[in-house]
PDB file of C-alpha atoms and ligand atoms in Angstrom:
ATOM      1  CA  MET A   1     -16.037  -8.954   0.792  1.00 91.00           C
ATOM      2  CA  TYR A   2     -14.971  -5.559  -0.659  1.00 97.00           C
ATOM      3  CA  LYS A   3     -17.662  -2.815  -0.834  1.00 97.00           C
ATOM      4  CA  ILE A   4     -17.751  -0.481  -3.806  1.00 98.00           C
ATOM      5  CA  VAL A   5     -18.211   3.228  -2.588  1.00 98.00           C
ATOM      6  CA  GLU A   6     -17.969   5.021  -5.745  1.00 98.00           C
ATOM      7  CA  LYS A   7     -18.741   4.217  -9.389  1.00 98.00           C
ATOM      8  CA  ARG A   8     -18.222   6.406 -12.373  1.00 97.00           C
ATOM      9  CA  GLU A   9     -18.245   6.056 -16.265  1.00 97.00           C
ATOM     10  CA  LEU A  10     -15.238   7.818 -17.461  1.00 97.00           C
ATOM     11  CA  ALA A  11     -15.904   7.031 -21.193  1.00 96.00           C
ATOM     12  CA  PRO A  12     -17.957   4.585 -22.995  1.00 95.00           C
ATOM     13  CA  LYS A  13     -17.315   1.287 -21.582  1.00 95.00           C
ATOM     14  CA  ILE A  14     -14.581   2.528 -19.212  1.00 97.00           C
ATOM     15  CA  LYS A  15     -15.566   2.390 -15.689  1.00 98.00           C
ATOM     16  CA  LEU A  16     -13.977   3.581 -12.316  1.00 98.00           C
ATOM     17  CA  LEU A  17     -14.673   1.749  -9.211  1.00 98.00           C
ATOM     18  CA  GLU A  18     -13.469   2.898  -5.787  1.00 98.00           C
ATOM     19  CA  ILE A  19     -13.473   0.089  -3.393  1.00 98.00           C
ATOM     20  CA  VAL A  20     -12.850  -0.359   0.393  1.00 98.00           C
ATOM     21  CA  ALA A  21      -9.828  -2.515   0.747  1.00 98.00           C
ATOM     22  CA  PRO A  22      -7.840  -1.086   3.637  1.00 98.00           C
ATOM     23  CA  ASP A  23      -5.124  -3.706   3.829  1.00 97.00           C
ATOM     24  CA  ILE A  24      -4.472  -3.488  -0.107  1.00 98.00           C
ATOM     25  CA  ALA A  25      -4.621   0.325   0.179  1.00 98.00           C
ATOM     26  CA  ALA A  26      -2.060   0.574   2.919  1.00 97.00           C
ATOM     27  CA  LYS A  27       0.485  -1.235   0.866  1.00 97.00           C
ATOM     28  CA  ALA A  28      -0.351  -0.360  -2.754  1.00 98.00           C
ATOM     29  CA  ASN A  29       2.254   1.513  -4.753  1.00 97.00           C
ATOM     30  CA  PRO A  30       2.163   2.879  -8.374  1.00 98.00           C
ATOM     31  CA  GLY A  31       2.869   0.032 -10.785  1.00 97.00           C
ATOM     32  CA  GLN A  32       1.212  -2.721  -8.816  1.00 98.00           C
ATOM     33  CA  PHE A  33      -1.980  -4.541  -9.689  1.00 97.00           C
ATOM     34  CA  VAL A  34      -4.622  -6.634  -8.149  1.00 97.00           C
ATOM     35  CA  ILE A  35      -6.452  -9.891  -9.164  1.00 96.00           C
ATOM     36  CA  LEU A  36     -10.195 -10.080  -8.488  1.00 96.00           C
ATOM     37  CA  ARG A  37     -13.055 -12.416  -8.940  1.00 95.00           C
ATOM     38  CA  VAL A  38     -16.542 -10.852  -9.472  1.00 95.00           C
ATOM     39  CA  SER A  39     -18.192 -14.113  -8.295  1.00 90.00           C
ATOM     40  CA  GLU A  40     -17.071 -17.153  -6.232  1.00 86.00           C
ATOM     41  CA  ILE A  41     -16.891 -19.202  -9.484  1.00 88.00           C
ATOM     42  CA  GLY A  42     -15.704 -16.569 -11.706  1.00 89.00           C
ATOM     43  CA  GLU A  43     -12.507 -16.154 -13.561  1.00 92.00           C
ATOM     44  CA  ARG A  44      -9.598 -14.279 -11.967  1.00 93.00           C
ATOM     45  CA  ILE A  45      -8.788 -10.918 -13.759  1.00 94.00           C
ATOM     46  CA  PRO A  46      -5.784  -8.666 -13.179  1.00 96.00           C
ATOM     47  CA  ILE A  47      -6.463  -4.860 -12.950  1.00 96.00           C
ATOM     48  CA  ASN A  48      -3.681  -2.292 -12.554  1.00 97.00           C
ATOM     49  CA  ILE A  49      -4.122  -0.088  -9.559  1.00 98.00           C
ATOM     50  CA  ALA A  50      -5.136   3.460 -10.418  1.00 98.00           C
ATOM     51  CA  ASN A  51      -4.944   4.993  -6.932  1.00 97.00           C
ATOM     52  CA  SER A  52      -5.021   4.265  -3.330  1.00 97.00           C
ATOM     53  CA  ASP A  53      -6.196   6.241  -0.315  1.00 97.00           C
ATOM     54  CA  ILE A  54      -4.699   5.189   2.814  1.00 96.00           C
ATOM     55  CA  LYS A  55      -7.022   7.435   5.083  1.00 96.00           C
ATOM     56  CA  LYS A  56     -10.102   6.240   3.311  1.00 97.00           C
ATOM     57  CA  GLY A  57      -8.837   2.676   3.058  1.00 98.00           C
ATOM     58  CA  THR A  58      -9.770   2.544  -0.579  1.00 98.00           C
ATOM     59  CA  ILE A  59      -8.163   1.513  -3.931  1.00 98.00           C
ATOM     60  CA  THR A  60      -9.440   2.849  -7.252  1.00 98.00           C
ATOM     61  CA  LEU A  61      -9.689   0.422 -10.347  1.00 98.00           C
ATOM     62  CA  VAL A  62     -10.343   1.527 -13.823  1.00 98.00           C
ATOM     63  CA  PHE A  63     -11.313  -0.902 -16.556  1.00 97.00           C
ATOM     64  CA  ASN A  64     -12.525  -1.415 -19.951  1.00 96.00           C
ATOM     65  CA  GLU A  65     -15.720  -3.741 -20.389  1.00 97.00           C
ATOM     66  CA  VAL A  66     -14.157  -5.926 -23.046  1.00 93.00           C
ATOM     67  CA  GLY A  67     -15.329  -9.453 -21.954  1.00 92.00           C
ATOM     68  CA  LYS A  68     -17.657 -11.468 -19.710  1.00 93.00           C
ATOM     69  CA  THR A  69     -16.025 -10.693 -16.491  1.00 95.00           C
ATOM     70  CA  THR A  70     -15.333  -6.976 -17.000  1.00 96.00           C
ATOM     71  CA  ASN A  71     -18.917  -6.638 -18.244  1.00 96.00           C
ATOM     72  CA  GLN A  72     -20.114  -8.337 -14.931  1.00 96.00           C
ATOM     73  CA  LEU A  73     -17.778  -5.935 -13.045  1.00 97.00           C
ATOM     74  CA  GLY A  74     -19.294  -3.040 -14.819  1.00 97.00           C
ATOM     75  CA  LEU A  75     -22.827  -3.935 -13.696  1.00 97.00           C
ATOM     76  CA  LEU A  76     -21.866  -3.583 -10.064  1.00 97.00           C
ATOM     77  CA  ASN A  77     -22.970  -0.427  -8.315  1.00 97.00           C
ATOM     78  CA  LYS A  78     -22.157   1.634  -5.319  1.00 97.00           C
ATOM     79  CA  GLY A  79     -22.930  -0.383  -2.219  1.00 97.00           C
ATOM     80  CA  ASP A  80     -22.307  -3.754  -4.090  1.00 97.00           C
ATOM     81  CA  GLN A  81     -19.520  -6.119  -2.835  1.00 96.00           C
ATOM     82  CA  ILE A  82     -16.688  -7.904  -4.723  1.00 96.00           C
ATOM     83  CA  PRO A  83     -15.996 -11.180  -3.106  1.00 95.00           C
ATOM     84  CA  ASN A  84     -12.221 -11.580  -3.805  1.00 95.00           C
ATOM     85  CA  ILE A  85      -9.378  -9.185  -4.212  1.00 97.00           C
ATOM     86  CA  VAL A  86      -5.751 -10.123  -3.944  1.00 96.00           C
ATOM     87  CA  GLY A  87      -3.085  -7.698  -3.888  1.00 95.00           C
ATOM     88  CA  PRO A  88      -1.039  -5.590  -4.187  1.00 97.00           C
ATOM     89  CA  LEU A  89       0.756  -7.685  -6.625  1.00 97.00           C
ATOM     90  CA  GLY A  90       3.769  -7.143  -8.895  1.00 97.00           C
ATOM     91  CA  ASN A  91       6.644  -4.862  -8.094  1.00 97.00           C
ATOM     92  CA  PRO A  92       6.115  -1.202  -7.488  1.00 98.00           C
ATOM     93  CA  SER A  93       7.405   1.496  -9.986  1.00 97.00           C
ATOM     94  CA  GLU A  94      10.680   2.982  -9.247  1.00 97.00           C
ATOM     95  CA  ILE A  95       9.916   6.477  -8.097  1.00 97.00           C
ATOM     96  CA  GLN A  96      12.804   8.905  -7.428  1.00 97.00           C
ATOM     97  CA  ARG A  97      13.970  12.201  -8.754  1.00 97.00           C
ATOM     98  CA  PHE A  98      15.089  11.321 -12.267  1.00 98.00           C
ATOM     99  CA  GLY A  99      14.921  14.885 -13.787  1.00 97.00           C
ATOM    100  CA  THR A 100      12.771  14.979 -16.957  1.00 97.00           C
ATOM    101  CA  VAL A 101      10.384  12.183 -17.272  1.00 98.00           C
ATOM    102  CA  LEU A 102       8.398  11.501 -20.384  1.00 98.00           C
ATOM    103  CA  CYS A 103       5.128   9.638 -19.332  1.00 98.00           C
ATOM    104  CA  VAL A 104       3.165   8.014 -22.097  1.00 97.00           C
ATOM    105  CA  GLY A 105      -0.338   6.356 -21.479  1.00 97.00           C
ATOM    106  CA  GLY A 106      -2.713   4.606 -23.799  1.00 95.00           C
ATOM    107  CA  GLY A 107      -6.480   3.715 -23.423  1.00 95.00           C
ATOM    108  CA  VAL A 108      -7.614   2.605 -20.084  1.00 96.00           C
ATOM    109  CA  MET A 109      -4.033   2.336 -18.848  1.00 97.00           C
ATOM    110  CA  ILE A 110      -3.903   6.159 -18.420  1.00 97.00           C
ATOM    111  CA  ALA A 111      -5.461   5.483 -15.155  1.00 98.00           C
ATOM    112  CA  PRO A 112      -2.525   3.532 -13.532  1.00 97.00           C
ATOM    113  CA  LEU A 113      -0.272   5.935 -15.328  1.00 98.00           C
ATOM    114  CA  PHE A 114      -1.963   8.716 -13.401  1.00 97.00           C
ATOM    115  CA  PHE A 115      -0.868   6.897 -10.122  1.00 97.00           C
ATOM    116  CA  GLN A 116       2.639   6.951 -11.321  1.00 97.00           C
ATOM    117  CA  VAL A 117       2.625  10.356 -12.469  1.00 97.00           C
ATOM    118  CA  SER A 118       1.247  11.797  -9.147  1.00 97.00           C
ATOM    119  CA  ALA A 119       4.203   9.942  -7.376  1.00 97.00           C
ATOM    120  CA  LEU A 120       6.854  11.256  -9.953  1.00 98.00           C
ATOM    121  CA  ARG A 121       5.489  14.792  -9.402  1.00 97.00           C
ATOM    122  CA  LYS A 122       5.812  14.516  -5.563  1.00 97.00           C
ATOM    123  CA  ALA A 123       9.327  13.193  -6.127  1.00 97.00           C
ATOM    124  CA  GLY A 124      10.164  16.507  -7.871  1.00 97.00           C
ATOM    125  CA  ASN A 125      10.526  15.421 -11.516  1.00 98.00           C
ATOM    126  CA  LYS A 126       9.730  17.589 -14.569  1.00 97.00           C
ATOM    127  CA  LEU A 127       6.790  15.774 -16.281  1.00 98.00           C
ATOM    128  CA  ILE A 128       6.071  15.441 -19.949  1.00 97.00           C
ATOM    129  CA  THR A 129       2.835  13.562 -20.274  1.00 97.00           C
ATOM    130  CA  VAL A 130       1.151  12.138 -23.293  1.00 97.00           C
ATOM    131  CA  ILE A 131      -2.196  10.497 -23.254  1.00 97.00           C
ATOM    132  CA  GLY A 132      -3.605   8.670 -26.179  1.00 96.00           C
ATOM    133  CA  ALA A 133      -6.623   6.784 -27.243  1.00 96.00           C
ATOM    134  CA  ARG A 134      -8.251   5.468 -30.365  1.00 95.00           C
ATOM    135  CA  ILE A 135     -10.839   8.372 -30.553  1.00 96.00           C
ATOM    136  CA  LYS A 136     -11.300  11.605 -28.508  1.00 96.00           C
ATOM    137  CA  ASP A 137     -14.344  10.188 -26.608  1.00 96.00           C
ATOM    138  CA  LEU A 138     -12.209   7.470 -25.103  1.00 96.00           C
ATOM    139  CA  LEU A 139      -9.666   9.887 -23.433  1.00 97.00           C
ATOM    140  CA  ILE A 140      -9.613   9.660 -19.783  1.00 97.00           C
ATOM    141  CA  TYR A 141      -7.859  11.624 -16.937  1.00 97.00           C
ATOM    142  CA  GLU A 142      -7.201  14.476 -19.208  1.00 96.00           C
ATOM    143  CA  LYS A 143      -7.803  17.406 -16.835  1.00 96.00           C
ATOM    144  CA  GLU A 144      -5.940  15.597 -13.901  1.00 96.00           C
ATOM    145  CA  MET A 145      -2.906  14.663 -16.061  1.00 97.00           C
ATOM    146  CA  LYS A 146      -2.724  18.266 -17.439  1.00 97.00           C
ATOM    147  CA  GLU A 147      -2.809  19.639 -14.027  1.00 96.00           C
ATOM    148  CA  LEU A 148       0.132  17.333 -12.873  1.00 95.00           C
ATOM    149  CA  SER A 149       2.217  18.022 -16.032  1.00 97.00           C
ATOM    150  CA  ASP A 150       4.865  20.565 -17.061  1.00 97.00           C
ATOM    151  CA  GLU A 151       4.099  19.706 -20.684  1.00 96.00           C
ATOM    152  CA  PHE A 152       0.992  17.926 -21.826  1.00 97.00           C
ATOM    153  CA  TYR A 153       0.016  16.422 -25.264  1.00 97.00           C
ATOM    154  CA  VAL A 154      -2.937  14.507 -26.536  1.00 97.00           C
ATOM    155  CA  ALA A 155      -2.939  11.976 -29.441  1.00 96.00           C
ATOM    156  CA  THR A 156      -5.667   9.923 -31.055  1.00 96.00           C
ATOM    157  CA  ASP A 157      -5.487   7.282 -33.686  1.00 94.00           C
ATOM    158  CA  ASP A 158      -7.828   9.048 -35.925  1.00 95.00           C
ATOM    159  CA  GLY A 159      -6.726  12.573 -35.134  1.00 94.00           C
ATOM    160  CA  SER A 160     -10.083  13.480 -33.495  1.00 95.00           C
ATOM    161  CA  LYS A 161      -8.098  15.337 -30.848  1.00 95.00           C
ATOM    162  CA  GLY A 162      -4.572  16.371 -30.466  1.00 95.00           C
ATOM    163  CA  TYR A 163      -1.813  14.562 -32.520  1.00 95.00           C
ATOM    164  CA  LYS A 164      -2.766  12.004 -34.950  1.00 96.00           C
ATOM    165  CA  GLY A 165      -0.807   8.978 -33.606  1.00 93.00           C
ATOM    166  CA  LEU A 166       2.462   9.053 -31.795  1.00 92.00           C
ATOM    167  CA  GLY A 167       4.718  10.144 -34.629  1.00 91.00           C
ATOM    168  CA  PHE A 168       5.107  13.534 -33.054  1.00 92.00           C
ATOM    169  CA  LEU A 169       6.998  11.908 -30.066  1.00 91.00           C
ATOM    170  CA  LYS A 170       9.978  11.515 -32.292  1.00 90.00           C
ATOM    171  CA  ASP A 171      10.627  15.301 -32.402  1.00 90.00           C
ATOM    172  CA  LEU A 172       9.818  15.641 -28.646  1.00 90.00           C
ATOM    173  CA  VAL A 173      12.485  13.055 -27.612  1.00 90.00           C
ATOM    174  CA  ASN A 174      14.969  14.425 -30.055  1.00 89.00           C
ATOM    175  CA  LYS A 175      14.434  18.056 -29.033  1.00 88.00           C
ATOM    176  CA  GLN A 176      15.104  18.139 -25.394  1.00 90.00           C
ATOM    177  CA  LYS A 177      17.094  16.044 -22.725  1.00 93.00           C
ATOM    178  CA  ILE A 178      14.926  13.318 -21.288  1.00 96.00           C
ATOM    179  CA  ASP A 179      16.247  11.246 -18.428  1.00 97.00           C
ATOM    180  CA  ARG A 180      13.605   8.468 -18.306  1.00 97.00           C
ATOM    181  CA  VAL A 181      10.614   7.372 -20.353  1.00 97.00           C
ATOM    182  CA  ILE A 182       7.679   5.321 -18.866  1.00 97.00           C
ATOM    183  CA  ALA A 183       5.018   4.007 -21.247  1.00 97.00           C
ATOM    184  CA  ILE A 184       1.880   1.867 -20.392  1.00 97.00           C
ATOM    185  CA  GLY A 185      -1.011   0.980 -22.796  1.00 95.00           C
ATOM    186  CA  PRO A 186      -1.443  -1.264 -25.896  1.00 93.00           C
ATOM    187  CA  VAL A 187       1.754  -3.294 -26.818  1.00 93.00           C
ATOM    188  CA  VAL A 188       1.844  -1.234 -30.297  1.00 93.00           C
ATOM    189  CA  THR A 189       2.159   1.954 -28.079  1.00 93.00           C
ATOM    190  CA  LEU A 190       5.068   0.374 -26.100  1.00 95.00           C
ATOM    191  CA  LYS A 191       6.828  -0.767 -29.177  1.00 94.00           C
ATOM    192  CA  THR A 192       6.491   2.637 -30.783  1.00 94.00           C
ATOM    193  CA  VAL A 193       7.823   4.449 -27.877  1.00 95.00           C
ATOM    194  CA  SER A 194      10.660   1.896 -27.249  1.00 95.00           C
ATOM    195  CA  GLU A 195      11.802   2.042 -30.963  1.00 95.00           C
ATOM    196  CA  MET A 196      12.002   5.899 -30.579  1.00 94.00           C
ATOM    197  CA  THR A 197      13.985   5.885 -27.417  1.00 95.00           C
ATOM    198  CA  LYS A 198      16.214   2.978 -27.904  1.00 94.00           C
ATOM    199  CA  PRO A 199      18.594   4.757 -30.500  1.00 94.00           C
ATOM    200  CA  LEU A 200      18.896   7.689 -28.152  1.00 94.00           C
ATOM    201  CA  GLY A 201      19.810   5.469 -25.112  1.00 95.00           C
ATOM    202  CA  ILE A 202      17.082   6.857 -23.003  1.00 96.00           C
ATOM    203  CA  LYS A 203      16.095   4.333 -20.121  1.00 97.00           C
ATOM    204  CA  THR A 204      12.463   3.260 -21.055  1.00 97.00           C
ATOM    205  CA  ILE A 205      10.266   1.349 -18.792  1.00 97.00           C
ATOM    206  CA  VAL A 206       7.181  -0.413 -20.243  1.00 97.00           C
ATOM    207  CA  THR A 207       4.263  -2.181 -18.385  1.00 97.00           C
ATOM    208  CA  LEU A 208       3.362  -5.520 -19.792  1.00 95.00           C
ATOM    209  CA  THR A 209      -0.130  -6.869 -19.309  1.00 92.00           C
ATOM    210  CA  PRO A 210      -0.232 -10.435 -20.533  1.00 92.00           C
ATOM    211  CA  ILE A 211      -2.907 -12.895 -19.411  1.00 91.00           C
ATOM    212  CA  MET A 212      -2.501 -13.850 -15.738  1.00 93.00           C
ATOM    213  CA  VAL A 213      -3.986 -16.528 -13.698  1.00 92.00           C
ATOM    214  CA  ASP A 214      -2.518 -16.758 -10.084  1.00 92.00           C
ATOM    215  CA  GLY A 215      -0.477 -13.472 -10.270  1.00 93.00           C
ATOM    216  CA  MET A 216       2.107 -15.043  -7.805  1.00 93.00           C
ATOM    217  CA  GLY A 217       4.619 -16.801 -10.226  1.00 94.00           C
ATOM    218  CA  MET A 218       3.308 -20.231 -10.038  1.00 94.00           C
ATOM    219  CA  CYS A 219       1.090 -20.922 -13.167  1.00 95.00           C
ATOM    220  CA  GLY A 220       3.434 -19.516 -15.857  1.00 94.00           C
ATOM    221  CA  ALA A 221       0.497 -17.922 -17.689  1.00 95.00           C
ATOM    222  CA  CYS A 222       2.039 -14.554 -17.900  1.00 96.00           C
ATOM    223  CA  ARG A 223       5.431 -15.679 -19.470  1.00 96.00           C
ATOM    224  CA  VAL A 224       6.985 -12.965 -21.501  1.00 95.00           C
ATOM    225  CA  SER A 225      10.481 -12.696 -23.333  1.00 93.00           C
ATOM    226  CA  VAL A 226      12.563  -9.849 -22.410  1.00 91.00           C
ATOM    227  CA  ALA A 227      15.863  -9.310 -23.990  1.00 88.00           C
ATOM    228  CA  GLY A 228      15.777 -13.259 -24.830  1.00 93.00           C
ATOM    229  CA  GLU A 229      15.098 -14.176 -21.382  1.00 95.00           C
ATOM    230  CA  THR A 230      11.825 -15.714 -20.142  1.00 96.00           C
ATOM    231  CA  LYS A 231      10.330 -13.705 -17.373  1.00 97.00           C
ATOM    232  CA  PHE A 232       6.910 -13.827 -15.447  1.00 97.00           C
ATOM    233  CA  ALA A 233       5.112 -10.394 -15.734  1.00 96.00           C
ATOM    234  CA  CYS A 234       3.519 -10.954 -12.544  1.00 96.00           C
ATOM    235  CA  VAL A 235       6.513 -11.396 -10.143  1.00 97.00           C
ATOM    236  CA  ASP A 236       9.406 -10.199 -12.494  1.00 97.00           C
ATOM    237  CA  GLY A 237       7.371  -7.155 -13.611  1.00 95.00           C
ATOM    238  CA  PRO A 238       4.898  -5.979 -14.635  1.00 97.00           C
ATOM    239  CA  GLU A 239       7.415  -3.191 -15.536  1.00 97.00           C
ATOM    240  CA  PHE A 240      10.365  -4.032 -17.731  1.00 97.00           C
TER     241      PHE A 240
HETATM  242 FE1  FES B 301       0.878 -17.194 -13.040  1.00 84.42          FE
HETATM  243 FE2  FES B 301       2.262 -14.988 -13.439  1.00 84.42          FE
HETATM  244  S1  FES B 301       0.234 -15.228 -13.472  1.00 84.42           S
HETATM  245  S2  FES B 301       2.954 -17.053 -13.093  1.00 84.42           S
END
């Protein structure tokens, strides 16, 4: 059983849980995920790891209440227990001193991006960070990301805060030398970013989050097509 030691609502329907899971915390790296069940007969859902604290033996998960299981998870409180968590799963992000890294995160996936951005900062990179959401009330980790970044931008789909949409990124990637781009969020965000960086030849890493079942390469549910080849997001990714 995995005890919840902290629960916060970061935005409407977006919750953060800090959970005691020392074995997972000891091995978790940015880019990885866990699969959990809220009850013994519940479905398995993947959630990207938003942080780990080896000293406290905890991991942090941030999720959007969009379906039955995430709604059930959102009803749990500090002191409650989660019966099953498996992880860390997937390959860790490549973290090294790349130079200037543009980090783009959308929606609830800004949380796992924070884990990556923290590691990239420690590795000595210059960080240009962009966080986006549908509307300003759904922006999360704004203060934390700003503190870690050399340049920081906000975008919303409706223009209620920062830039309206990601169109402004085109200027940004054309104006300065960027050594690497990482993007995590809705598929449309990943597509927009990749289409901007491809003509410039900037190495761009995106995180894919298809439906997963076992998370260990056995069921085939997470099949994705990458450059014409079939890959399993859980064991070959989730970063591509
Ligand atoms: Fe089953 Fe990836 S989730 S193969």
